[in-house]
PDB file of C-alpha atoms in Angstrom:
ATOM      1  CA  UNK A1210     -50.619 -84.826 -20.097  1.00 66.00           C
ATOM      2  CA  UNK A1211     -50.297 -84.476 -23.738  1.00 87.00           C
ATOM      3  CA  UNK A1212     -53.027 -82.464 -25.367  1.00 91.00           C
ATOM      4  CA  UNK A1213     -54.968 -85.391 -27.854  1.00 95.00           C
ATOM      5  CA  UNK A1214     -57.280 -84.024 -30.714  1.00 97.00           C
ATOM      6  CA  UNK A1215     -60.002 -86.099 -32.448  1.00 97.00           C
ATOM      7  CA  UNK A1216     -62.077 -85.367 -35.413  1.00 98.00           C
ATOM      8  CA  UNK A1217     -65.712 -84.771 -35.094  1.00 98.00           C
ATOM      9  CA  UNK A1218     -66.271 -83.814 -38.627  1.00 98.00           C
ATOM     10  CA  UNK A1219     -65.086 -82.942 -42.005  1.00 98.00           C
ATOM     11  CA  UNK A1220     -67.049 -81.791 -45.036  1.00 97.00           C
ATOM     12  CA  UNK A1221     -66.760 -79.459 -48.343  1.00 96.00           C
ATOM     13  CA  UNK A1222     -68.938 -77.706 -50.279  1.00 96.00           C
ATOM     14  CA  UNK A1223     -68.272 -77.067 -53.886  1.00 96.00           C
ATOM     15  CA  UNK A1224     -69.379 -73.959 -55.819  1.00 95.00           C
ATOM     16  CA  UNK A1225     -70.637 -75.120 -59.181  1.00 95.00           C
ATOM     17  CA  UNK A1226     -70.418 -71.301 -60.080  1.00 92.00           C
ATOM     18  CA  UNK A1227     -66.682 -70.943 -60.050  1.00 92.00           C
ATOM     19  CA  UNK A1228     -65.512 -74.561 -59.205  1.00 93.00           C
ATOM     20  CA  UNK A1229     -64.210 -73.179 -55.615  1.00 92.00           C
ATOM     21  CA  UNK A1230     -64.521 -75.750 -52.324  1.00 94.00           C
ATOM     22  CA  UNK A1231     -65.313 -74.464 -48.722  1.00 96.00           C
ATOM     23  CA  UNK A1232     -63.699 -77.116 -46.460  1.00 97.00           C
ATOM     24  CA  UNK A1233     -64.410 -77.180 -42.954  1.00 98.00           C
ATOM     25  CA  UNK A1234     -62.578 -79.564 -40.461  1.00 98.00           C
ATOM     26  CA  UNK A1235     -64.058 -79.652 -36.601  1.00 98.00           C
ATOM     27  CA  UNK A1236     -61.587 -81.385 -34.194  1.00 98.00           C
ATOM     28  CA  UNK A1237     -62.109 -82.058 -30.280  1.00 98.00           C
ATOM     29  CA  UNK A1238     -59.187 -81.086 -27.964  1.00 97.00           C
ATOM     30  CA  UNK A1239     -58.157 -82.521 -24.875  1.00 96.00           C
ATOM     31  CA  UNK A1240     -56.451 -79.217 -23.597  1.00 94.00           C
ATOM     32  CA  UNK A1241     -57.211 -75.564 -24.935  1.00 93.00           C
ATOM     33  CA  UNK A1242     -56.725 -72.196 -23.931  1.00 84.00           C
ATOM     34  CA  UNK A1243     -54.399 -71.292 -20.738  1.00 82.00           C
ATOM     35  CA  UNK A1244     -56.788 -73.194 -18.388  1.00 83.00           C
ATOM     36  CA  UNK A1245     -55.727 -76.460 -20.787  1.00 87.00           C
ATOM     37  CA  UNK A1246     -59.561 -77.726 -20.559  1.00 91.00           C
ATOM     38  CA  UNK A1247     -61.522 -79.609 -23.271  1.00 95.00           C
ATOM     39  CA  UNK A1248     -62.499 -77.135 -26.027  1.00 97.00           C
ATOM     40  CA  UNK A1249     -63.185 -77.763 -29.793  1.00 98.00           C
ATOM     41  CA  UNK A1250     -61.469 -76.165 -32.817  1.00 98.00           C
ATOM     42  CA  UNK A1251     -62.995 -75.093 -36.004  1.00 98.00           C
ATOM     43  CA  UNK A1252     -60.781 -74.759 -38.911  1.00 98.00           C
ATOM     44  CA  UNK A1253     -62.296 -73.762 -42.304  1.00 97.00           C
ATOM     45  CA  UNK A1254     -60.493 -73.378 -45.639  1.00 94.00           C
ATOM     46  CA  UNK A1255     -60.912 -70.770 -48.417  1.00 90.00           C
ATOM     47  CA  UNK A1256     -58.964 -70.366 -51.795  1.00 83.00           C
ATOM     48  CA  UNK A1257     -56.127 -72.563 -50.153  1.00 80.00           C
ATOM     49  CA  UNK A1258     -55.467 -70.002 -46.194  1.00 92.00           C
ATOM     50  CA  UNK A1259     -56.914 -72.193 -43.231  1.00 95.00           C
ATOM     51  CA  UNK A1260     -58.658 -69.954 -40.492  1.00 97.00           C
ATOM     52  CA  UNK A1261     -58.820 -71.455 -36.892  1.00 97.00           C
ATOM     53  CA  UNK A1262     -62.004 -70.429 -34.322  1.00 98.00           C
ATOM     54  CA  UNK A1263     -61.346 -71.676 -30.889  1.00 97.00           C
ATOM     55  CA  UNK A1264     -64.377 -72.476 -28.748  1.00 97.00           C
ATOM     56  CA  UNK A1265     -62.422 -72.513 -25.022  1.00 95.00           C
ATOM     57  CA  UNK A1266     -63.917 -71.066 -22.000  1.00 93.00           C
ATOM     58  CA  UNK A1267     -62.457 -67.608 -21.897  1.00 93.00           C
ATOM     59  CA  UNK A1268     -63.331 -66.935 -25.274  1.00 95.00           C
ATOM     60  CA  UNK A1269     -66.793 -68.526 -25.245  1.00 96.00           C
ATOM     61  CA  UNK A1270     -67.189 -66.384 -21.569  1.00 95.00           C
ATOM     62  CA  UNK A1271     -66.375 -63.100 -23.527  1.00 96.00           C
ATOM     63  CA  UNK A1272     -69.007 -64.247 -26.852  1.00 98.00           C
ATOM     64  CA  UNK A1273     -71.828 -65.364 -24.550  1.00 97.00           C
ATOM     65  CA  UNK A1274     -71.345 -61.947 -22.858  1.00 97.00           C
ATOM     66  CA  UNK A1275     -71.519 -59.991 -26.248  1.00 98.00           C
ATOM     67  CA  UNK A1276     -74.742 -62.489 -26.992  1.00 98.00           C
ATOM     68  CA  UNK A1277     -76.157 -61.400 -23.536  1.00 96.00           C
ATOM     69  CA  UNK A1278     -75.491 -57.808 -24.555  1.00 97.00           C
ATOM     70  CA  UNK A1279     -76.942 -57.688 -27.657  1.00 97.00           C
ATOM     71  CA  UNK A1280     -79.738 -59.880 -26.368  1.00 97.00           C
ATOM     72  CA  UNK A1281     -79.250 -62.947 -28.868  1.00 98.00           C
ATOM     73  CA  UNK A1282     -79.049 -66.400 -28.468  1.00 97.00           C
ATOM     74  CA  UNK A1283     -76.732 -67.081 -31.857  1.00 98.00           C
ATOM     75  CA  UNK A1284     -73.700 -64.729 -31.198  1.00 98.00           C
ATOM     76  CA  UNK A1285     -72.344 -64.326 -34.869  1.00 98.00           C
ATOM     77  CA  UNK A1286     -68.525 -64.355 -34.828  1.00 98.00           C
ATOM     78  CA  UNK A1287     -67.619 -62.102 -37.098  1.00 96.00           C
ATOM     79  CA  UNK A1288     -63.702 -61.944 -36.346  1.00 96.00           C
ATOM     80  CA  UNK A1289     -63.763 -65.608 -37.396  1.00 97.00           C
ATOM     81  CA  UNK A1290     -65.924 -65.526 -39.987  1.00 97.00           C
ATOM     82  CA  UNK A1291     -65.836 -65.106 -43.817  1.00 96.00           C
ATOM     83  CA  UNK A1292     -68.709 -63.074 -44.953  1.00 93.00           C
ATOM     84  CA  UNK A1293     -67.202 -61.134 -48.134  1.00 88.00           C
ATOM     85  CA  UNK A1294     -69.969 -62.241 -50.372  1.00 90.00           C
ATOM     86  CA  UNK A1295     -73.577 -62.322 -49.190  1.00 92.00           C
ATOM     87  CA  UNK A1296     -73.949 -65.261 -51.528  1.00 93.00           C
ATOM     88  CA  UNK A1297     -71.196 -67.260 -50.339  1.00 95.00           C
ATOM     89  CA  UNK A1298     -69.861 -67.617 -47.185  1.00 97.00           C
ATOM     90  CA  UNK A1299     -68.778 -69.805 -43.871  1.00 97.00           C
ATOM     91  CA  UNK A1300     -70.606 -67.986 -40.608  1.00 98.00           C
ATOM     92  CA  UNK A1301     -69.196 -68.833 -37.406  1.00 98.00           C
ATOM     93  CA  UNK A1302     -71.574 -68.713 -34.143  1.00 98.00           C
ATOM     94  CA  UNK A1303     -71.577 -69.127 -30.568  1.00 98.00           C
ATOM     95  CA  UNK A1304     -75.414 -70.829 -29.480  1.00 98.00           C
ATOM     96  CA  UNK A1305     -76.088 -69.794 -25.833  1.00 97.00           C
ATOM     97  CA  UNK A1306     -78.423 -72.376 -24.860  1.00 92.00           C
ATOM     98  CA  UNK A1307     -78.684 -74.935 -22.133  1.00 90.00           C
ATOM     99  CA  UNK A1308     -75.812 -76.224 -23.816  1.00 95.00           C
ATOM    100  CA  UNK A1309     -73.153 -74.237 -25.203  1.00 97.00           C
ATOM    101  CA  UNK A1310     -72.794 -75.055 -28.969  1.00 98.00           C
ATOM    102  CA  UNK A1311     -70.980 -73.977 -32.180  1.00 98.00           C
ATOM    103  CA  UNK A1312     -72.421 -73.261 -35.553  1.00 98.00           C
ATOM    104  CA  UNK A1313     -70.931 -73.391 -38.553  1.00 98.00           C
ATOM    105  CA  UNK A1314     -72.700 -72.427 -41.520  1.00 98.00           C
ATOM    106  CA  UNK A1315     -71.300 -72.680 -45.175  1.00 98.00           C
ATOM    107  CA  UNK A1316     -73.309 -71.189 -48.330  1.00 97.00           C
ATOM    108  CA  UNK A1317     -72.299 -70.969 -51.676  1.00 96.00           C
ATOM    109  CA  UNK A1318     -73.764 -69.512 -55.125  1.00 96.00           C
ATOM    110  CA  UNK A1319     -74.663 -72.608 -56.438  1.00 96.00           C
ATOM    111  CA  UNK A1320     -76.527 -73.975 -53.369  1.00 95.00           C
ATOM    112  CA  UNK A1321     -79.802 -72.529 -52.519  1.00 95.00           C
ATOM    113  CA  UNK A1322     -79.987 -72.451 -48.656  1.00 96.00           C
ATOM    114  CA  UNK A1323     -76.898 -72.816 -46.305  1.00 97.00           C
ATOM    115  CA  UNK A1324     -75.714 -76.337 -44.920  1.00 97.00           C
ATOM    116  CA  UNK A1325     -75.718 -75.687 -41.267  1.00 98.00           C
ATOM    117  CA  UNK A1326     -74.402 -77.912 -38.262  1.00 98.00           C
ATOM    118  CA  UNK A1327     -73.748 -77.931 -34.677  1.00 98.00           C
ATOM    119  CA  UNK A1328     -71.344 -78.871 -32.232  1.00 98.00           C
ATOM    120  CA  UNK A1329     -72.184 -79.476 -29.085  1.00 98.00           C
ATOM    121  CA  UNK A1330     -69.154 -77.851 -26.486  1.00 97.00           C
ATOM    122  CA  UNK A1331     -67.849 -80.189 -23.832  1.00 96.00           C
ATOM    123  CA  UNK A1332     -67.719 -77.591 -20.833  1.00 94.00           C
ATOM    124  CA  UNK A1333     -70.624 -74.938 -19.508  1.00 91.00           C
ATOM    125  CA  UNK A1334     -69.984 -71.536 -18.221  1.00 88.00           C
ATOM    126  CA  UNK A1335     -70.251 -70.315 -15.159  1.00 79.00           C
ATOM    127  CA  UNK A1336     -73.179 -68.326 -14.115  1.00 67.00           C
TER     128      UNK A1336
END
């Protein structure tokens, strides 16, 4: 079986302050990771270079971990983040919850508060 990816969502966020776009691109996938389950993929775009964040169950089993060790529910990924600026950025999270979710959340100069969304992840860890 082939591996078959479908877009969830798509959207950009332009910085009036320097003209710049954050575009972020979330995509459903048939087959991720080496178990070649159902995961989702997160791609976000900055100054042109295209990061990838992978939500498949071993990674999401080693970030809900972390959460559980640091005792938080939003598990800030901040490998696969870009947080250079505290005024503009794209946050990555993990949401431990009854149902395993990703975050993305995108702020720039021009914008006063962050847009936010979330992703609901089509498998659940064991426990």
């Amino acid at each position: 079986m082939s591996n078959i990816k479908t877009k969830i969502d798509e959207f950009e966020v332009r910085d009036l302050e320097d003209n710049g776009i954050l575009r972020i691109y979330v995509e459903h996938n048939t087959e991720m990771g080496n178990r070649g389950v159902p995961g989702i993929q997160v791609w976000y775009t900055i100054a042109g270079g295209t990061s990838i964040v992978n939500f498949e169950p071993l990674h999401v089993e080693r970030w809900a971990y972390q959460a559980q060790k640091q005792n938080v529910q939003e598990y800030l990924l901040t490998d696969y983040s870009w947080t250079t600026y505290d005024d503009t950025y794209i946050k990555n999270y993990l949401v431990v919850d009854e149902k395993l979710k990703a975050k993305v959340e995108v702020k720039v100069r021009s914008k006063k508060a962050p847009i936010v969304r979330e992703y609901d992840l089509p498998f659940s860890l064991e426990e």
